[in-house]
Amino acid sequence: MSAEDIRLIESILSFKPTRIMINHLVKNCSKDGDSRVEVALELYSGNRRSACFTCQHIVLPIVRRIMKKGSQVFQASEEKLKELFGQPHWRKGFTSMLKGMAKFGVKKPFTPGAPLLVVWDFTYKCNLKCKHCYSSSGKPKTSEMTTEEALETVKKLAEADVSVVAFSGGEPLIRKDFFQVAKAAHDYGMYVAIATNATLITREVARRLKESGVSYAQISLDGATAKTHDSFRGVSGAFDQTIKGIENCIEEGLFVEVATTITKHNYKELREIIELCRKMKVPWLMIYNFVPTGRGKEIIELDLTPSEREKVLRELVTLTYMQSELTFLSTAPQYARVSLQIAEEAKGGKLIMPTHFCNLPATSEVMRIADFIGGCGAGRMYCSLKPDGSIQPCVFLPIKVGNILKDDFEELWENNKVFNDLRDREKLKGTCRNCDYKYVCGGCRARAYAYFGDYLAPDPGCILNEQYWREAIGNKYN
């Protein structure tokens, strides 16, 4: 796929009649009871044997051509694609991507027709007292959804073609109806994840998670020792319980990602945390950007300097090249820029393209579409829900744009000003606006908001924004 091919595809997909045709493909088929493209994907993957004439003889050939090109771009066999699209959340995600083309055209970076991921703070209740908690959880501060409202929310997310729902908090396992609501999300065809401190995950709880349709457990671990972890989490004994919870999840076959929020408190233990993950056979380690919001405002002095953050990200990329047993991810959008710069310095060789959701093999085809994929996904690739149904661009970006119990979720996703601002990299300010990497990075909008009260301001955590870091520190301490 050449640069000319990319430009041609952009122009075709931006052409209004093409977008009208795509919009027709994602609408429900009255005969087959689902969107035409999802029906075609079921046929493609072998999950459905027959369908109406339009779905089978018009839409399916289009889908087959797209899949053939996709297998070349992402270096995946068509057999592998059929396996993936045999799962309903993959079909929802693909439908959402097509909806995005119909609604927004093909812009850099790309916006799907619905968030691929919704992070749902299911409750404010929590059994720990974490110093960096973005939601200041402990005891409920506002009214939380009833079980009936939670089940209605699941239905709305599914109808909007949300592909993944991740239950967070607080500690979601404290709510007695968690398993009921999680199962409902799974039954609607969404991929179900949980972000948890794992202190409550016995072997029986891990089994119940899997039986309820939870496939993925993101487990917080903020140190390689009990001393480091427990002092950050505010409860003695949390480390041992978390380690046991991780082991129980792995033994029950859940996919486990360890999540570590890197600060001055623990960044020198990174290698030890990595080694601990290897010993437990954890497949993914997510390095979270510290954002001084919620209780995190009280420990802002623990934020890494731009040079410290750069060192951590470069170390992650280097370690990725040295081994393959553990995948390193980061919510710091600069991770993609660092990876590209290291590859440029090495002048070729192995290259990865980090995104918020996975690391892609950076083939020439992937690199040509990197500007459409990468960077901060707040209000673009994902959004969040508070326990009362309030909608935010990101759990770390406390700007309420609506409420899922009261507002039209799909209409908000399409037309809300905050969401649309976050999707437009031309609206960024300062160094971020003029940066050569703004489409693969864009800076962390939550950090910009936390430091400057402006989600379009430069991210003061980037090595290219050191002057803004000095300004931000001056704002906070003077």
Short mmCIF file of C-alpha atoms in Angstrom, two decimals:
data_model
loop_
_atom_site.label_atom_id
_atom_site.label_comp_id
_atom_site.label_asym_id
_atom_site.label_seq_id
_atom_site.Cartn_x
_atom_site.Cartn_y
_atom_site.Cartn_z
CA MET A 1 0.00 0.00 0.00
CA SER A 2 1.72 3.17 -1.19
CA ALA A 3 1.30 6.74 0.03
CA GLU A 4 -0.74 7.34 -3.11
CA ASP A 5 -2.99 4.41 -2.16
CA ILE A 6 -3.55 5.93 1.29
CA ARG A 7 -4.46 9.31 -0.20
CA LEU A 8 -6.79 7.64 -2.70
CA ILE A 9 -8.56 5.67 0.07
CA GLU A 10 -8.89 8.87 2.13
CA SER A 11 -10.48 10.73 -0.76
CA ILE A 12 -12.83 7.87 -1.60
CA LEU A 13 -13.95 7.42 2.00
CA SER A 14 -14.41 11.18 2.43
CA PHE A 15 -16.65 11.28 -0.66
CA LYS A 16 -20.23 11.78 0.56
CA PRO A 17 -21.86 8.99 -1.57
CA THR A 18 -19.27 6.53 -0.21
CA ARG A 19 -20.10 7.52 3.34
CA ILE A 20 -23.81 7.11 2.60
CA MET A 21 -23.13 3.59 1.31
CA ILE A 22 -21.08 2.72 4.43
CA ASN A 23 -23.89 4.07 6.59
CA HIS A 24 -26.25 1.67 4.82
CA LEU A 25 -23.94 -1.26 5.58
CA VAL A 26 -23.94 -0.60 9.32
CA LYS A 27 -27.71 -0.30 9.61
CA ASN A 28 -29.77 -3.19 10.90
CA CYS A 29 -31.08 -5.76 8.44
CA SER A 30 -34.78 -6.29 9.10
CA LYS A 31 -34.55 -9.91 7.95
CA ASP A 32 -31.38 -11.00 9.78
CA GLY A 33 -31.83 -8.96 12.96
CA ASP A 34 -28.40 -7.30 13.13
CA SER A 35 -26.35 -4.74 11.23
CA ARG A 36 -25.60 -5.91 7.70
CA VAL A 37 -21.86 -5.79 8.26
CA GLU A 38 -22.11 -7.87 11.46
CA VAL A 39 -24.21 -10.44 9.60
CA ALA A 40 -21.57 -10.52 6.85
CA LEU A 41 -18.82 -10.97 9.45
CA GLU A 42 -20.72 -13.88 10.98
CA LEU A 43 -20.88 -15.46 7.52
CA TYR A 44 -17.19 -14.73 6.93
CA SER A 45 -16.11 -16.29 10.23
CA GLY A 46 -18.38 -19.33 9.87
CA ASN A 47 -20.68 -18.37 12.75
CA ARG A 48 -23.67 -18.08 10.43
CA ARG A 49 -24.59 -20.28 7.49
CA SER A 50 -27.14 -18.23 5.61
CA ALA A 51 -28.55 -14.72 5.38
CA CYS A 52 -30.69 -12.54 3.16
CA PHE A 53 -29.59 -11.87 -0.43
CA THR A 54 -28.17 -8.41 0.32
CA CYS A 55 -26.11 -9.50 3.32
CA GLN A 56 -24.83 -12.67 1.66
CA HIS A 57 -24.27 -11.60 -1.93
CA ILE A 58 -23.53 -7.87 -1.70
CA VAL A 59 -22.11 -7.09 1.77
CA LEU A 60 -20.14 -10.33 2.30
CA PRO A 61 -17.96 -9.88 -0.84
CA ILE A 62 -17.10 -6.35 0.34
CA VAL A 63 -16.15 -7.68 3.78
CA ARG A 64 -14.00 -10.41 2.23
CA ARG A 65 -12.03 -7.84 0.22
CA ILE A 66 -11.49 -5.71 3.33
CA MET A 67 -10.30 -8.73 5.30
CA LYS A 68 -7.89 -9.73 2.55
CA LYS A 69 -6.30 -6.28 2.60
CA GLY A 70 -6.31 -6.27 6.42
CA SER A 71 -4.41 -9.55 6.53
CA GLN A 72 -1.66 -7.97 4.41
CA VAL A 73 -1.46 -4.73 6.41
CA PHE A 74 -1.37 -6.34 9.87
CA GLN A 75 0.50 -9.51 8.85
CA ALA A 76 -2.27 -11.84 10.02
CA SER A 77 -3.56 -14.84 8.12
CA GLU A 78 -7.17 -14.85 6.97
CA GLU A 79 -7.67 -17.92 9.17
CA LYS A 80 -6.61 -15.82 12.15
CA LEU A 81 -8.98 -13.03 11.12
CA LYS A 82 -11.83 -15.50 10.85
CA GLU A 83 -11.03 -16.71 14.36
CA LEU A 84 -11.00 -13.14 15.70
CA PHE A 85 -14.23 -12.11 13.98
CA GLY A 86 -15.88 -15.22 15.29
CA GLN A 87 -16.00 -13.25 18.56
CA PRO A 88 -18.84 -10.72 18.86
CA HIS A 89 -16.74 -7.91 20.35
CA TRP A 90 -14.48 -7.95 17.29
CA ARG A 91 -17.54 -7.67 15.07
CA LYS A 92 -18.81 -4.75 17.16
CA GLY A 93 -15.43 -3.04 16.90
CA PHE A 94 -15.33 -3.44 13.12
CA THR A 95 -18.87 -2.11 12.80
CA SER A 96 -17.91 0.86 14.96
CA MET A 97 -14.93 1.62 12.71
CA LEU A 98 -17.20 1.67 9.66
CA LYS A 99 -19.69 3.85 11.52
CA GLY A 100 -16.84 6.23 12.22
CA MET A 101 -16.05 6.49 8.52
CA ALA A 102 -19.71 7.24 7.79
CA LYS A 103 -20.07 9.81 10.60
CA PHE A 104 -16.69 11.53 10.67
CA GLY A 105 -14.93 10.59 7.44
CA VAL A 106 -11.30 9.52 7.49
CA LYS A 107 -9.38 12.00 9.58
CA LYS A 108 -6.10 11.96 11.46
CA PRO A 109 -6.39 10.62 14.10
CA PHE A 110 -9.34 8.35 13.38
CA THR A 111 -12.56 8.38 15.42
CA PRO A 112 -14.80 5.27 15.46
CA GLY A 113 -18.59 5.53 15.43
CA ALA A 114 -18.69 4.53 19.11
CA PRO A 115 -15.97 4.31 21.76
CA LEU A 116 -14.06 1.07 21.34
CA LEU A 117 -13.66 1.06 25.12
CA VAL A 118 -15.77 2.43 27.95
CA VAL A 119 -14.15 2.45 31.41
CA TRP A 120 -16.93 2.32 33.98
CA ASP A 121 -16.21 3.35 37.55
CA PHE A 122 -18.76 0.94 38.96
CA THR A 123 -18.58 2.19 42.54
CA TYR A 124 -16.73 4.63 44.76
CA LYS A 125 -16.47 1.99 47.49
CA CYS A 126 -12.95 0.68 48.02
CA ASN A 127 -11.06 -1.29 50.63
CA LEU A 128 -7.75 0.52 49.98
CA LYS A 129 -6.65 4.15 50.37
CA CYS A 130 -4.42 4.71 47.35
CA LYS A 131 -2.49 7.98 47.35
CA HIS A 132 -2.96 8.56 43.62
CA CYS A 133 -6.66 7.57 43.31
CA TYR A 134 -8.22 9.64 40.51
CA SER A 135 -11.75 9.12 41.92
CA SER A 136 -10.81 9.70 45.58
CA SER A 137 -12.59 6.43 46.32
CA GLY A 138 -13.35 5.01 49.74
CA LYS A 139 -16.96 5.69 50.61
CA PRO A 140 -19.69 6.68 48.12
CA LYS A 141 -19.85 10.46 47.74
CA THR A 142 -22.83 10.61 45.39
CA SER A 143 -25.70 8.37 44.47
CA GLU A 144 -24.69 5.30 42.49
CA MET A 145 -26.69 3.43 39.90
CA THR A 146 -29.15 0.81 41.00
CA THR A 147 -28.81 -2.66 39.54
CA GLU A 148 -31.68 -1.92 37.14
CA GLU A 149 -29.98 1.28 35.96
CA ALA A 150 -26.68 -0.55 35.54
CA LEU A 151 -28.35 -3.21 33.38
CA GLU A 152 -30.01 -0.49 31.28
CA THR A 153 -26.60 1.15 30.85
CA VAL A 154 -25.13 -2.12 29.59
CA LYS A 155 -27.91 -2.33 27.01
CA LYS A 156 -27.25 1.24 25.81
CA LEU A 157 -23.54 0.57 25.42
CA ALA A 158 -24.19 -2.60 23.44
CA GLU A 159 -26.71 -0.89 21.17
CA ALA A 160 -24.14 1.81 20.43
CA ASP A 161 -21.67 -0.94 19.35
CA VAL A 162 -19.21 -0.40 22.18
CA SER A 163 -16.74 -3.25 21.85
CA VAL A 164 -15.13 -3.38 25.31
CA VAL A 165 -16.41 -2.43 28.76
CA ALA A 166 -13.92 -2.28 31.64
CA PHE A 167 -15.31 -2.14 35.17
CA SER A 168 -13.20 -0.01 37.48
CA GLY A 169 -13.78 2.09 40.59
CA GLY A 170 -13.23 2.15 43.50
CA GLU A 171 -13.09 -1.61 43.76
CA PRO A 172 -15.84 -3.04 41.50
CA LEU A 173 -15.91 -6.38 43.33
CA ILE A 174 -17.32 -4.69 46.43
CA ARG A 175 -20.68 -4.21 44.68
CA LYS A 176 -22.79 -7.32 45.18
CA ASP A 177 -24.36 -7.05 41.72
CA PHE A 178 -21.04 -6.92 39.87
CA PHE A 179 -21.20 -10.48 38.52
CA GLN A 180 -24.81 -10.01 37.33
CA VAL A 181 -23.97 -6.81 35.43
CA ALA A 182 -20.71 -8.21 34.03
CA LYS A 183 -22.53 -11.27 32.71
CA ALA A 184 -25.13 -9.04 31.06
CA ALA A 185 -22.34 -7.13 29.26
CA HIS A 186 -20.82 -10.42 28.09
CA ASP A 187 -24.20 -11.72 26.92
CA TYR A 188 -24.63 -8.57 24.81
CA GLY A 189 -21.43 -9.46 22.98
CA MET A 190 -19.02 -7.02 24.60
CA TYR A 191 -15.55 -7.95 25.77
CA VAL A 192 -15.57 -7.61 29.56
CA ALA A 193 -12.60 -6.49 31.64
CA ILE A 194 -12.08 -5.54 35.26
CA ALA A 195 -9.59 -3.12 36.79
CA THR A 196 -9.05 -4.28 40.35
CA ASN A 197 -6.64 -4.20 43.26
CA ALA A 198 -7.11 -8.03 43.38
CA THR A 199 -7.09 -8.16 47.19
CA LEU A 200 -10.55 -9.76 47.12
CA ILE A 201 -9.80 -12.29 44.38
CA THR A 202 -9.70 -15.72 45.96
CA ARG A 203 -9.57 -18.77 43.70
CA GLU A 204 -13.38 -18.98 43.93
CA VAL A 205 -13.81 -15.30 42.98
CA ALA A 206 -11.45 -15.75 40.02
CA ARG A 207 -13.58 -18.69 38.90
CA ARG A 208 -16.75 -16.60 39.22
CA LEU A 209 -15.16 -13.84 37.17
CA LYS A 210 -14.52 -16.24 34.32
CA GLU A 211 -17.98 -17.79 34.59
CA SER A 212 -19.52 -14.31 34.41
CA GLY A 213 -17.78 -13.59 31.11
CA VAL A 214 -14.88 -11.52 32.39
CA SER A 215 -11.89 -12.25 30.15
CA TYR A 216 -9.33 -9.69 31.23
CA ALA A 217 -8.12 -8.53 34.64
CA GLN A 218 -6.02 -5.41 34.97
CA ILE A 219 -4.45 -5.61 38.42
CA SER A 220 -2.73 -2.70 40.13
CA LEU A 221 0.76 -3.35 41.48
CA ASP A 222 2.77 -0.29 42.47
CA GLY A 223 5.94 -1.84 43.76
CA ALA A 224 8.09 -4.96 43.77
CA THR A 225 7.97 -5.17 47.56
CA ALA A 226 5.33 -4.95 50.25
CA LYS A 227 7.01 -1.85 51.65
CA THR A 228 6.68 0.10 48.40
CA HIS A 229 3.27 -1.17 47.34
CA ASP A 230 1.54 -0.98 50.73
CA SER A 231 2.81 2.50 51.53
CA PHE A 232 1.33 3.72 48.22
CA ARG A 233 -1.93 1.78 48.61
CA GLY A 234 -2.44 2.83 52.21
CA VAL A 235 -3.18 -0.60 53.72
CA SER A 236 -0.71 -3.01 55.28
CA GLY A 237 -0.85 -6.51 53.79
CA ALA A 238 -2.27 -5.36 50.44
CA PHE A 239 0.83 -6.50 48.53
CA ASP A 240 0.56 -10.16 49.59
CA GLN A 241 -3.18 -10.21 48.84
CA THR A 242 -2.62 -8.64 45.41
CA ILE A 243 0.10 -11.15 44.49
CA LYS A 244 -2.20 -14.00 45.48
CA GLY A 245 -5.04 -12.44 43.48
CA ILE A 246 -2.81 -12.26 40.40
CA GLU A 247 -1.85 -15.91 40.80
CA ASN A 248 -5.51 -16.95 41.23
CA CYS A 249 -6.54 -15.13 38.05
CA ILE A 250 -3.74 -16.71 36.02
CA GLU A 251 -4.54 -20.17 37.37
CA GLU A 252 -8.19 -19.74 36.35
CA GLY A 253 -7.22 -18.76 32.81
CA LEU A 254 -7.98 -15.02 32.90
CA PHE A 255 -5.77 -12.75 30.82
CA VAL A 256 -3.83 -10.65 33.34
CA GLU A 257 -2.28 -7.26 32.81
CA VAL A 258 -0.37 -5.74 35.71
CA ALA A 259 -0.83 -1.97 35.91
CA THR A 260 1.84 0.16 37.57
CA THR A 261 1.50 3.90 38.05
CA ILE A 262 5.05 5.19 37.76
CA THR A 263 6.09 7.99 40.11
CA LYS A 264 9.23 9.03 41.96
CA HIS A 265 8.01 6.62 44.65
CA ASN A 266 8.65 3.51 42.56
CA TYR A 267 10.26 4.18 39.19
CA LYS A 268 13.65 2.95 40.36
CA GLU A 269 12.00 -0.44 41.07
CA LEU A 270 10.83 -0.86 37.47
CA ARG A 271 13.26 -3.70 36.70
CA GLU A 272 12.24 -5.52 39.88
CA ILE A 273 8.53 -5.11 39.02
CA ILE A 274 9.24 -6.52 35.57
CA GLU A 275 11.10 -9.49 37.04
CA LEU A 276 8.22 -10.15 39.46
CA CYS A 277 5.76 -10.14 36.54
CA ARG A 278 7.95 -12.62 34.66
CA LYS A 279 8.08 -14.96 37.63
CA MET A 280 4.27 -14.92 37.85
CA LYS A 281 4.02 -15.42 34.06
CA VAL A 282 2.03 -12.20 33.60
CA PRO A 283 1.79 -11.53 29.83
CA TRP A 284 1.32 -7.71 29.85
CA LEU A 285 2.65 -4.86 31.97
CA MET A 286 0.97 -1.46 31.60
CA ILE A 287 2.93 1.56 32.81
CA TYR A 288 0.39 4.20 33.79
CA ASN A 289 1.07 7.90 33.46
CA PHE A 290 0.59 9.60 36.81
CA VAL A 291 -2.12 12.28 36.51
CA PRO A 292 -2.50 14.65 39.48
CA THR A 293 -6.25 14.51 39.79
CA GLY A 294 -8.51 13.28 42.61
CA ARG A 295 -6.30 12.34 45.58
CA GLY A 296 -3.37 12.50 43.19
CA LYS A 297 -3.39 16.29 43.61
CA GLU A 298 -2.01 15.75 47.10
CA ILE A 299 1.14 13.98 45.86
CA ILE A 300 1.93 16.06 42.79
CA GLU A 301 5.55 16.31 43.94
CA LEU A 302 5.90 12.59 43.08
CA ASP A 303 5.30 13.22 39.37
CA LEU A 304 8.26 12.29 37.17
CA THR A 305 10.17 15.05 35.44
CA PRO A 306 10.12 14.94 31.62
CA SER A 307 13.65 13.49 31.56
CA GLU A 308 12.73 10.79 34.09
CA ARG A 309 9.64 9.83 32.08
CA GLU A 310 11.70 9.75 28.88
CA LYS A 311 14.20 7.42 30.52
CA VAL A 312 11.44 5.03 31.64
CA LEU A 313 9.82 4.95 28.18
CA ARG A 314 13.12 4.40 26.40
CA GLU A 315 13.90 1.57 28.80
CA LEU A 316 10.55 -0.08 28.01
CA VAL A 317 11.20 0.09 24.26
CA THR A 318 14.73 -1.27 24.68
CA LEU A 319 13.51 -4.15 26.85
CA THR A 320 10.84 -4.94 24.25
CA TYR A 321 13.58 -5.53 21.69
CA MET A 322 15.52 -7.73 24.11
CA GLN A 323 12.74 -10.18 25.01
CA SER A 324 9.28 -11.30 23.91
CA GLU A 325 7.77 -13.00 26.98
CA LEU A 326 6.37 -9.78 28.48
CA THR A 327 4.60 -7.06 26.49
CA PHE A 328 5.15 -3.49 27.71
CA LEU A 329 2.42 -0.90 27.24
CA SER A 330 2.00 2.64 28.54
CA THR A 331 -0.78 5.19 28.81
CA ALA A 332 1.86 7.87 28.17
CA PRO A 333 1.17 8.76 24.51
CA GLN A 334 4.85 9.73 24.11
CA TYR A 335 5.62 6.01 24.09
CA ALA A 336 4.93 5.89 20.35
CA ARG A 337 7.19 8.86 19.65
CA VAL A 338 10.00 7.32 21.72
CA SER A 339 9.68 4.02 19.85
CA LEU A 340 9.89 5.76 16.48
CA GLN A 341 12.90 7.82 17.54
CA ILE A 342 14.77 4.77 18.81
CA ALA A 343 14.09 3.04 15.50
CA GLU A 344 15.39 6.09 13.62
CA GLU A 345 18.54 6.08 15.76
CA ALA A 346 19.05 2.38 15.05
CA LYS A 347 18.40 2.96 11.34
CA GLY A 348 16.19 -0.02 10.77
CA GLY A 349 15.75 -3.39 12.38
CA LYS A 350 12.88 -4.48 14.58
CA LEU A 351 10.27 -1.82 15.22
CA ILE A 352 7.10 -1.65 17.28
CA MET A 353 4.27 0.85 17.06
CA PRO A 354 2.81 1.24 20.55
CA THR A 355 -0.86 2.18 20.83
CA HIS A 356 -3.09 2.44 23.90
CA PHE A 357 -4.41 -1.08 23.37
CA CYS A 358 -1.50 -3.09 22.01
CA ASN A 359 1.92 -2.98 20.34
CA LEU A 360 1.72 -3.46 16.58
CA PRO A 361 4.57 -4.76 14.41
CA ALA A 362 5.52 -1.55 12.62
CA THR A 363 5.56 -2.76 9.05
CA SER A 364 5.64 -0.16 6.30
CA GLU A 365 1.87 -0.61 5.91
CA VAL A 366 1.19 -0.05 9.62
CA MET A 367 3.44 3.02 9.67
CA ARG A 368 1.46 4.57 6.82
CA ILE A 369 -1.69 4.40 8.91
CA ALA A 370 -0.02 5.20 12.26
CA ASP A 371 -1.30 8.77 12.16
CA PHE A 372 -4.85 7.41 12.14
CA ILE A 373 -4.32 4.98 15.03
CA GLY A 374 -2.18 6.49 17.70
CA GLY A 375 -2.00 9.01 20.46
CA CYS A 376 -4.24 10.07 23.28
CA GLY A 377 -7.62 8.39 22.86
CA ALA A 378 -9.64 10.43 25.38
CA GLY A 379 -13.03 11.23 23.87
CA ARG A 380 -11.89 9.62 20.62
CA MET A 381 -11.20 5.92 21.14
CA TYR A 382 -12.69 5.68 24.62
CA CYS A 383 -14.64 7.49 27.30
CA SER A 384 -15.60 6.82 30.90
CA LEU A 385 -18.64 6.53 33.14
CA LYS A 386 -18.86 7.56 36.78
CA PRO A 387 -20.89 5.52 39.30
CA ASP A 388 -23.88 7.85 38.84
CA GLY A 389 -23.76 7.56 35.03
CA SER A 390 -21.89 10.81 34.33
CA ILE A 391 -19.90 10.64 31.09
CA GLN A 392 -16.30 11.91 30.88
CA PRO A 393 -13.71 11.77 28.07
CA CYS A 394 -11.39 9.75 30.34
CA VAL A 395 -11.31 8.64 33.98
CA PHE A 396 -8.42 11.06 34.52
CA LEU A 397 -10.13 13.99 32.78
CA PRO A 398 -12.94 15.10 35.13
CA ILE A 399 -15.12 17.04 32.69
CA LYS A 400 -18.75 15.95 32.69
CA VAL A 401 -20.24 15.97 29.18
CA GLY A 402 -23.55 14.26 29.99
CA ASN A 403 -25.17 11.34 31.78
CA ILE A 404 -25.90 8.00 30.16
CA LEU A 405 -29.12 7.59 32.17
CA LYS A 406 -30.51 10.89 30.91
CA ASP A 407 -28.85 11.73 27.59
CA ASP A 408 -28.58 10.16 24.14
CA PHE A 409 -25.17 8.44 24.35
CA GLU A 410 -24.69 8.10 20.59
CA GLU A 411 -25.67 11.72 19.96
CA LEU A 412 -23.18 12.90 22.60
CA TRP A 413 -20.42 10.80 21.06
CA GLU A 414 -21.07 12.33 17.66
CA ASN A 415 -21.65 15.99 18.53
CA ASN A 416 -20.28 16.93 21.96
CA LYS A 417 -17.90 19.90 21.78
CA VAL A 418 -15.37 18.54 24.29
CA PHE A 419 -15.15 15.23 22.44
CA ASN A 420 -14.75 16.98 19.09
CA ASP A 421 -12.08 19.32 20.48
CA LEU A 422 -10.08 16.35 21.73
CA ARG A 423 -10.26 14.71 18.29
CA ASP A 424 -8.86 17.73 16.45
CA ARG A 425 -5.08 17.87 16.80
CA GLU A 426 -5.05 21.22 14.98
CA LYS A 427 -6.61 22.75 18.11
CA LEU A 428 -3.70 21.75 20.34
CA LYS A 429 -1.62 24.56 21.78
CA GLY A 430 2.07 25.27 22.14
CA THR A 431 4.67 22.65 21.27
CA CYS A 432 2.10 19.87 20.97
CA ARG A 433 0.38 21.64 18.07
CA ASN A 434 3.58 22.01 16.05
CA CYS A 435 5.12 18.67 16.97
CA ASP A 436 6.05 16.27 14.16
CA TYR A 437 4.59 13.44 16.26
CA LYS A 438 1.24 15.03 17.14
CA TYR A 439 -0.81 12.42 15.28
CA VAL A 440 0.91 9.41 16.85
CA CYS A 441 1.05 11.09 20.26
CA GLY A 442 -0.88 14.32 20.84
CA GLY A 443 0.17 14.52 24.48
CA CYS A 444 -1.87 13.39 27.48
CA ARG A 445 -4.93 15.65 27.55
CA ALA A 446 -5.69 14.71 31.15
CA ARG A 447 -2.27 15.89 32.31
CA ALA A 448 -2.66 19.11 30.36
CA TYR A 449 -5.98 19.71 32.11
CA ALA A 450 -4.61 18.78 35.54
CA TYR A 451 -1.71 21.22 35.28
CA PHE A 452 -3.17 24.08 33.25
CA GLY A 453 -6.96 23.66 33.48
CA ASP A 454 -7.01 23.42 29.66
CA TYR A 455 -7.31 20.07 27.91
CA LEU A 456 -5.75 21.54 24.74
CA ALA A 457 -2.63 22.85 26.53
CA PRO A 458 0.77 21.17 26.06
CA ASP A 459 1.42 18.02 28.08
CA PRO A 460 4.10 19.12 30.57
CA GLY A 461 5.38 15.56 30.96
CA CYS A 462 7.05 15.38 27.54
CA ILE A 463 10.77 15.95 27.04
CA LEU A 464 9.86 18.29 24.15
CA ASN A 465 7.80 20.42 26.56
CA GLU A 466 10.31 21.08 29.32
CA GLN A 467 9.58 24.81 29.33
CA TYR A 468 5.93 24.02 30.07
CA TRP A 469 7.00 21.66 32.85
CA ARG A 470 8.88 24.50 34.53
CA GLU A 471 5.80 26.71 34.10
CA ALA A 472 3.52 23.96 35.49
CA ILE A 473 5.71 23.39 38.54
CA GLY A 474 5.78 27.14 39.13
CA ASN A 475 1.96 27.26 38.92
CA LYS A 476 1.61 24.47 41.49
CA TYR A 477 4.21 25.50 44.03
CA ASN A 478 4.26 29.32 43.92
#
